[in-house]
Coordinates of C-alpha atoms in Angstrom, one line a residue:
Chain A
S14 CA 4.6 -0.1 -9.7
Q15 CA 4.7 -2.7 -7.1
K16 CA 1.9 -5.2 -6.3
I17 CA 1.2 -7.3 -3.1
E18 CA -1.1 -10.1 -3.9
Q19 CA -2.4 -12.1 -0.9
N20 CA -5.1 -14.8 -0.9
S21 CA -8.6 -12.8 -0.7
E22 CA -10.5 -16.2 0.6
A23 CA -10.4 -16.7 4.4
L24 CA -8.3 -19.3 5.8
N25 CA -10.5 -21.6 8.3
I26 CA -8.4 -23.9 10.5
Q27 CA -8.7 -25.8 13.6
E28 CA -7.0 -24.6 16.8
G29 CA -4.0 -25.9 17.8
K30 CA -3.0 -26.2 13.7
T31 CA -0.4 -24.1 12.2
A32 CA -2.1 -21.3 9.8
T33 CA 0.3 -20.6 6.7
L34 CA -0.7 -17.1 4.8
T35 CA 1.0 -16.3 1.5
C36 CA 2.1 -12.6 0.3
N37 CA 3.4 -12.3 -3.4
Y38 CA 4.9 -9.7 -4.9
T39 CA 5.1 -8.9 -9.1
N40 CA 7.6 -6.5 -9.4
Y41 CA 11.3 -5.7 -7.6
S42 CA 12.3 -7.3 -4.5
P43 CA 11.5 -5.2 -1.7
A44 CA 13.9 -4.2 0.9
Y45 CA 11.7 -5.3 3.5
L46 CA 8.2 -7.2 4.1
Q47 CA 6.2 -6.1 7.0
W48 CA 3.4 -8.2 8.4
Y49 CA 0.2 -6.6 9.9
R50 CA -2.9 -7.5 12.0
Q51 CA -6.2 -6.1 11.8
D52 CA -9.0 -6.9 13.9
P53 CA -12.3 -5.6 13.0
G54 CA -13.1 -2.1 13.4
R55 CA -9.3 -1.2 14.5
G56 CA -6.2 -0.2 12.3
P57 CA -3.5 -2.3 11.4
V58 CA -0.9 -3.4 14.0
F59 CA 2.6 -4.3 13.3
L60 CA 3.7 -7.9 13.9
L61 CA 7.0 -8.8 12.2
L62 CA 9.4 -7.1 9.7
I63 CA 11.9 -9.5 7.5
R64 CA 14.6 -8.0 5.4
E65 CA 15.6 -8.8 1.6
N66 CA 18.6 -10.7 3.0
E67 CA 17.1 -12.7 5.4
K68 CA 15.5 -16.0 5.0
E69 CA 13.7 -16.6 8.6
K70 CA 12.3 -14.3 11.4
R71 CA 10.7 -15.9 14.3
K72 CA 8.4 -14.2 17.3
E73 CA 6.9 -16.3 19.7
R74 CA 4.6 -18.4 17.6
L75 CA 4.8 -16.4 14.3
K76 CA 7.4 -17.0 11.8
V77 CA 8.0 -15.2 8.6
T78 CA 9.8 -16.5 5.4
F79 CA 11.4 -14.4 2.3
D80 CA 11.9 -16.1 -0.8
T81 CA 13.4 -13.8 -3.5
T82 CA 13.2 -16.4 -6.2
L83 CA 9.5 -17.5 -5.7
K84 CA 9.1 -13.4 -4.9
Q85 CA 6.9 -14.5 -1.9
S86 CA 6.8 -14.2 1.8
L87 CA 5.1 -16.9 4.1
F88 CA 3.6 -16.0 7.6
H89 CA 3.2 -19.2 9.9
I90 CA 1.5 -18.9 13.4
T91 CA 1.8 -22.0 15.2
A92 CA -0.4 -23.7 17.7
S93 CA -3.3 -21.4 16.4
Q94 CA -5.8 -20.1 19.1
P95 CA -9.1 -18.6 18.5
A96 CA -7.5 -15.3 19.5
D97 CA -5.5 -15.4 16.3
S98 CA -8.5 -14.9 14.0
A99 CA -8.2 -11.3 12.4
T100 CA -7.2 -10.2 9.0
Y101 CA -3.3 -10.2 8.1
L102 CA -1.8 -7.8 6.0
C103 CA 1.3 -7.9 3.9
A104 CA 3.4 -5.0 3.0
S105 CA 6.6 -3.9 1.0
G106 CA 8.7 -1.2 1.8
G107 CA 12.4 0.2 1.8
N108 CA 12.5 0.7 -2.4
A109 CA 9.7 3.6 -3.0
G110 CA 10.9 6.2 -0.4
N111 CA 9.2 5.8 2.8
M112 CA 6.0 4.3 1.8
L113 CA 4.6 0.9 2.3
T114 CA 2.5 -0.9 -0.2
F115 CA 0.0 -3.3 1.3
G116 CA -1.8 -6.2 0.0
G117 CA -5.6 -7.0 0.4
G118 CA -5.0 -9.1 3.4
T119 CA -6.0 -12.4 4.3
R120 CA -8.7 -13.3 6.7
L121 CA -7.6 -16.1 9.1
M122 CA -10.5 -18.0 11.2
V123 CA -9.6 -20.4 14.0
K124 CA -12.4 -22.5 15.4
P125 CA -11.9 -24.0 18.8
Chain B
D13 CA 1.8 7.4 24.8
A14 CA -2.0 7.4 23.9
G15 CA -1.2 6.1 20.2
V16 CA -2.6 7.8 17.2
I17 CA -5.5 9.5 17.6
Q18 CA -8.3 10.3 15.2
S19 CA -11.7 11.9 15.1
P20 CA -14.1 11.6 14.6
R21 CA -14.5 7.8 14.6
H22 CA -17.8 7.5 12.5
E23 CA -19.1 10.4 10.3
V24 CA -22.3 10.3 8.2
T25 CA -22.8 13.0 5.8
E26 CA -24.7 13.9 2.6
M27 CA -23.5 14.2 -0.7
G28 CA -22.0 17.8 -1.4
Q29 CA -21.2 18.6 2.2
E30 CA -17.5 18.9 3.5
V31 CA -15.9 16.6 5.8
T32 CA -12.6 17.2 7.6
L33 CA -11.0 14.2 9.2
R34 CA -8.4 14.9 12.2
C35 CA -5.1 13.1 13.2
K36 CA -2.5 13.6 16.1
P37 CA 0.2 11.6 15.7
I38 CA 2.5 10.1 18.4
S39 CA 4.4 12.7 19.9
G40 CA 8.1 12.6 18.5
H41 CA 7.2 10.8 15.2
D42 CA 7.8 13.0 12.0
Y43 CA 6.1 11.0 9.3
L44 CA 2.4 11.0 8.9
F45 CA 0.5 9.0 6.7
W46 CA -3.0 9.1 5.6
Y47 CA -4.8 5.9 4.3
R48 CA -8.2 4.8 2.6
Q49 CA -9.4 1.4 3.1
T50 CA -12.4 -0.3 1.1
M51 CA -13.3 -3.8 0.5
M52 CA -12.8 -3.6 -3.3
R53 CA -9.3 -1.6 -3.2
G54 CA -7.9 -2.6 0.3
L55 CA -5.5 -0.2 2.2
E56 CA -4.4 2.6 -0.1
L57 CA -2.1 5.3 0.7
L58 CA -3.5 9.0 0.0
I59 CA -0.5 11.1 0.9
Y60 CA 2.3 11.1 3.3
F61 CA 4.2 14.0 5.3
N62 CA 7.7 14.2 6.8
N63 CA 8.6 16.9 9.4
N64 CA 4.9 18.4 8.4
V65 CA 6.1 18.7 4.8
P66 CA 3.7 16.8 2.2
I67 CA 6.2 14.6 0.5
D68 CA 3.9 12.3 -1.9
D69 CA 0.3 13.1 -2.6
S70 CA -0.1 10.8 -5.8
G71 CA -2.5 8.8 -4.0
M72 CA -4.9 11.5 -3.6
P73 CA -8.0 10.6 -5.9
E74 CA -8.9 14.2 -7.2
D75 CA -8.6 17.7 -6.3
R76 CA -11.8 17.6 -4.0
F77 CA -9.3 15.9 -1.4
S78 CA -6.9 17.8 0.3
A79 CA -4.5 17.6 3.7
K80 CA -2.7 19.5 5.5
M81 CA -0.5 19.3 8.6
P82 CA 0.2 22.9 10.3
N83 CA 2.4 21.5 13.2
A84 CA 3.8 18.2 14.3
S85 CA 0.8 17.3 16.5
F86 CA -2.1 17.8 13.9
S87 CA -3.1 16.9 10.6
T88 CA -6.6 17.1 8.6
L89 CA -7.8 15.5 5.5
K90 CA -10.4 17.4 3.7
I91 CA -13.0 16.4 1.4
Q92 CA -15.0 18.9 -0.3
P93 CA -17.5 18.5 -2.0
S94 CA -18.0 14.9 -0.7
E95 CA -19.4 12.0 -2.9
P96 CA -21.2 8.5 -2.0
R97 CA -18.1 6.7 -3.5
D98 CA -16.0 8.3 -1.0
S99 CA -17.3 5.9 1.6
A100 CA -14.5 4.1 3.5
V101 CA -12.6 3.8 6.5
Y102 CA -9.8 6.4 6.5
F103 CA -6.6 5.9 8.8
C104 CA -3.7 8.0 9.9
A105 CA -0.5 6.3 10.6
S106 CA 2.7 7.9 12.0
R107 CA 6.4 6.8 12.3
G108 CA 9.5 7.6 13.4
T109 CA 12.8 8.4 11.5
S110 CA 15.0 5.2 12.6
G111 CA 14.4 1.8 13.2
T112 CA 12.3 -0.3 11.0
D113 CA 9.8 1.8 9.4
T114 CA 6.7 0.4 11.3
Q115 CA 3.9 2.7 11.1
Y116 CA 1.4 3.0 14.0
F117 CA -1.8 3.4 12.7
G118 CA -5.0 5.1 14.4
P119 CA -8.4 3.6 15.2
G120 CA -9.8 5.0 12.0
T121 CA -12.5 7.3 11.0
R122 CA -15.5 5.3 9.1
L123 CA -17.3 7.8 6.7
T124 CA -20.6 7.4 5.0
V125 CA -21.6 9.8 2.0
L126 CA -25.4 9.2 1.7

Protein backbone atom coordinates (compact mmCIF):
# COMPACT_ATOMS: atom_id res chain seq x y z
CA SER A 1 0.00 0.00 0.00
CA GLN A 2 1.03 3.58 -0.50
CA LYS A 3 2.91 5.33 2.28
CA ILE A 4 3.34 9.07 2.52
CA GLU A 5 6.31 10.25 4.54
CA GLN A 6 6.82 13.73 5.90
CA ASN A 7 9.45 15.03 8.26
CA SER A 8 7.98 14.66 11.74
CA GLU A 9 10.37 17.20 13.20
CA ALA A 10 9.13 20.77 13.40
CA LEU A 11 10.56 23.27 10.95
CA ASN A 12 11.52 26.58 12.52
CA ILE A 13 12.27 29.53 10.27
CA GLN A 14 12.54 33.28 10.48
CA GLU A 15 9.81 35.53 9.15
CA GLY A 16 10.45 36.54 5.54
CA LYS A 17 12.36 33.40 4.65
CA THR A 18 11.13 30.63 2.38
CA ALA A 19 9.83 27.51 4.08
CA THR A 20 10.30 24.23 2.24
CA LEU A 21 8.47 21.09 3.33
CA THR A 22 9.06 17.64 1.90
CA CYS A 23 6.65 14.83 1.06
CA ASN A 24 7.89 11.44 -0.14
CA TYR A 25 5.81 8.55 -1.39
CA THR A 26 7.06 5.00 -1.28
CA ASN A 27 5.30 2.97 -3.92
CA TYR A 28 3.44 3.81 -7.10
CA SER A 29 3.28 7.34 -8.42
CA PRO A 30 -0.03 8.85 -7.32
CA ALA A 31 -2.31 10.49 -9.86
CA TYR A 32 -2.05 13.64 -7.76
CA LEU A 33 -0.79 14.99 -4.46
CA GLN A 34 -2.70 17.41 -2.28
CA TRP A 35 -1.44 19.70 0.44
CA TYR A 36 -3.54 20.68 3.44
CA ARG A 37 -3.01 23.06 6.32
CA GLN A 38 -4.13 22.14 9.84
CA ASP A 39 -4.30 24.55 12.75
CA PRO A 40 -4.54 23.32 16.37
CA GLY A 41 -8.04 22.19 17.24
CA ARG A 42 -9.27 22.37 13.66
CA GLY A 43 -9.71 20.11 10.67
CA PRO A 44 -7.34 20.15 7.69
CA VAL A 45 -7.98 22.77 5.01
CA PHE A 46 -7.13 22.18 1.36
CA LEU A 47 -4.41 24.36 -0.13
CA LEU A 48 -3.12 22.99 -3.43
CA LEU A 49 -3.29 19.99 -5.73
CA ILE A 50 -0.61 18.95 -8.21
CA ARG A 51 -1.08 16.21 -10.77
CA GLU A 52 1.44 13.57 -11.80
CA ASN A 53 2.03 15.24 -15.18
CA GLU A 54 2.59 18.68 -13.67
CA LYS A 55 6.00 19.72 -12.45
CA GLU A 56 4.99 22.85 -10.58
CA LYS A 57 1.87 24.63 -9.32
CA ARG A 58 1.63 28.07 -7.75
CA LYS A 59 -0.94 29.93 -5.69
CA GLU A 60 -0.02 33.31 -4.27
CA ARG A 61 2.97 32.70 -1.95
CA LEU A 62 2.65 28.91 -2.24
CA LYS A 63 4.45 26.67 -4.70
CA VAL A 64 4.31 22.90 -5.02
CA THR A 65 6.50 20.65 -7.14
CA PHE A 66 6.11 17.00 -8.13
CA ASP A 67 9.18 14.93 -9.02
CA THR A 68 8.25 11.41 -10.09
CA THR A 69 11.91 10.40 -10.34
CA LEU A 70 12.62 11.27 -6.73
CA LYS A 71 9.10 10.22 -5.66
CA GLN A 72 8.82 13.54 -3.94
CA SER A 73 6.78 16.71 -3.66
CA LEU A 74 8.13 19.93 -2.22
CA PHE A 75 5.89 22.59 -0.72
CA HIS A 76 7.28 26.12 -0.55
CA ILE A 77 5.96 29.18 1.27
CA THR A 78 7.78 32.32 0.20
CA ALA A 79 8.03 35.44 2.35
CA SER A 80 6.78 33.42 5.31
CA GLN A 81 4.76 35.07 8.05
CA PRO A 82 4.02 34.06 11.65
CA ALA A 83 0.43 33.44 10.49
CA ASP A 84 1.78 30.62 8.30
CA SER A 85 2.63 28.65 11.45
CA ALA A 86 0.63 25.42 11.31
CA THR A 87 0.94 21.74 10.47
CA TYR A 88 1.03 20.95 6.78
CA LEU A 89 -0.23 17.60 5.53
CA CYS A 90 0.55 15.91 2.24
CA ALA A 91 -1.92 13.43 0.77
CA SER A 92 -1.82 11.14 -2.26
CA GLY A 93 -4.88 10.24 -4.26
CA GLY A 94 -6.46 9.28 -7.54
CA ASN A 95 -5.22 5.71 -7.66
CA ALA A 96 -7.03 3.84 -4.91
CA GLY A 97 -10.62 4.70 -5.60
CA ASN A 98 -11.73 7.90 -3.98
CA MET A 99 -9.50 7.71 -0.96
CA LEU A 100 -6.65 9.92 0.13
CA THR A 101 -3.60 8.63 1.99
CA PHE A 102 -2.19 11.24 4.35
CA GLY A 103 1.30 11.73 5.64
CA GLY A 104 1.95 12.48 9.29
CA GLY A 105 2.36 16.19 8.66
CA THR A 106 5.15 18.66 9.35
CA ARG A 107 4.74 21.44 11.86
CA LEU A 108 6.00 24.82 10.66
CA MET A 109 6.89 27.59 13.11
CA VAL A 110 7.60 31.03 11.66
CA LYS A 111 9.25 33.33 14.17
CA PRO A 112 8.93 37.13 13.94
CA ASP B 1 -22.78 27.05 3.47
CA ALA B 2 -21.88 26.22 7.08
CA GLY B 3 -19.32 23.63 6.08
CA VAL B 4 -19.12 20.14 7.54
CA ILE B 5 -20.72 20.03 10.98
CA GLN B 6 -19.70 17.57 13.67
CA SER B 7 -21.06 16.97 17.13
CA PRO B 8 -20.16 16.79 19.88
CA ARG B 9 -16.89 18.73 19.72
CA HIS B 10 -15.63 17.05 22.87
CA GLU B 11 -16.65 13.78 24.44
CA VAL B 12 -15.34 12.27 27.65
CA THR B 13 -16.61 8.84 28.56
CA GLU B 14 -15.69 5.84 30.61
CA MET B 15 -14.39 2.59 29.24
CA GLY B 16 -17.19 0.29 28.19
CA GLN B 17 -19.65 3.02 27.35
CA GLU B 18 -21.19 3.53 23.95
CA VAL B 19 -20.08 6.61 22.00
CA THR B 20 -21.88 8.11 19.01
CA LEU B 21 -20.28 10.77 16.86
CA ARG B 22 -22.35 12.73 14.36
CA CYS B 23 -21.65 14.43 11.06
CA LYS B 24 -23.57 16.61 8.65
CA PRO B 25 -21.77 16.91 5.30
CA ILE B 26 -21.85 19.90 2.99
CA SER B 27 -25.11 19.99 1.08
CA GLY B 28 -24.74 18.45 -2.38
CA HIS B 29 -21.65 16.46 -1.54
CA ASP B 30 -22.09 12.76 -2.22
CA TYR B 31 -18.93 11.41 -0.60
CA LEU B 32 -18.46 11.27 3.15
CA PHE B 33 -15.31 10.14 4.95
CA TRP B 34 -14.59 9.31 8.59
CA TYR B 35 -10.99 9.71 9.82
CA ARG B 36 -9.23 9.25 13.11
CA GLN B 37 -6.17 11.32 14.07
CA THR B 38 -3.63 10.50 16.78
CA MET B 39 -0.09 11.65 17.40
CA MET B 40 1.26 8.16 16.85
CA ARG B 41 -0.64 7.18 13.71
CA GLY B 42 -1.54 10.48 12.11
CA LEU B 43 -4.72 10.82 10.05
CA GLU B 44 -6.23 7.43 9.21
CA LEU B 45 -9.24 6.77 7.01
CA LEU B 46 -11.78 4.58 8.77
CA ILE B 47 -14.62 4.34 6.25
CA TYR B 48 -16.16 6.25 3.39
CA PHE B 49 -19.60 6.45 1.80
CA ASN B 50 -20.76 7.33 -1.68
CA ASN B 51 -24.42 8.26 -2.08
CA ASN B 52 -25.07 6.96 1.45
CA VAL B 53 -23.60 3.53 0.67
CA PRO B 54 -20.46 2.32 2.50
CA ILE B 55 -17.77 1.75 -0.10
CA ASP B 56 -14.63 0.90 1.86
CA ASP B 57 -14.55 0.12 5.57
CA SER B 58 -11.16 -1.58 5.61
CA GLY B 59 -9.85 1.07 8.00
CA MET B 60 -12.38 0.34 10.70
CA PRO B 61 -10.24 -1.04 13.54
CA GLU B 62 -12.57 -3.75 14.76
CA ASP B 63 -16.17 -4.78 15.22
CA ARG B 64 -16.62 -2.32 18.04
CA PHE B 65 -16.73 0.40 15.40
CA SER B 66 -19.71 0.89 13.12
CA ALA B 67 -20.83 3.70 10.81
CA LYS B 68 -24.11 4.53 9.16
CA MET B 69 -25.39 7.08 6.71
CA PRO B 70 -29.21 6.93 6.74
CA ASN B 71 -29.55 9.91 4.39
CA ALA B 72 -27.48 12.39 2.41
CA SER B 73 -27.27 14.89 5.25
CA PHE B 74 -26.37 12.74 8.23
CA SER B 75 -23.85 10.11 9.30
CA THR B 76 -22.89 8.51 12.58
CA LEU B 77 -19.81 6.71 13.84
CA LYS B 78 -20.48 4.50 16.83
CA ILE B 79 -18.03 2.82 19.18
CA GLN B 80 -19.46 0.14 21.44
CA PRO B 81 -17.91 -0.65 23.86
CA SER B 82 -15.34 2.13 23.98
CA GLU B 83 -11.77 1.55 25.18
CA PRO B 84 -9.02 3.98 26.28
CA ARG B 85 -7.09 3.31 23.06
CA ASP B 86 -9.98 4.77 21.10
CA SER B 87 -9.07 8.21 22.46
CA ALA B 88 -8.34 10.40 19.43
CA VAL B 89 -9.75 13.20 17.33
CA TYR B 90 -12.34 11.94 14.85
CA PHE B 91 -12.89 13.94 11.68
CA CYS B 92 -15.64 13.79 9.15
CA ALA B 93 -15.00 15.10 5.62
CA SER B 94 -17.11 15.41 2.51
CA ARG B 95 -16.55 16.10 -1.18
CA GLY B 96 -18.48 16.38 -4.39
CA THR B 97 -18.27 14.17 -7.45
CA SER B 98 -16.62 16.47 -9.93
CA GLY B 99 -13.51 18.52 -9.61
CA THR B 100 -10.26 17.80 -7.91
CA ASP B 101 -11.34 15.45 -5.14
CA THR B 102 -10.79 18.13 -2.55
CA GLN B 103 -12.08 17.02 0.80
CA TYR B 104 -13.69 19.46 3.22
CA PHE B 105 -13.13 18.58 6.83
CA GLY B 106 -15.27 19.25 9.86
CA PRO B 107 -13.84 20.65 13.10
CA GLY B 108 -13.48 17.17 14.61
CA THR B 109 -14.65 15.47 17.79
CA ARG B 110 -12.05 15.02 20.49
CA LEU B 111 -12.84 11.73 22.24
CA THR B 112 -11.34 10.81 25.57
CA VAL B 113 -12.08 7.37 26.99
CA LEU B 114 -11.10 7.01 30.64
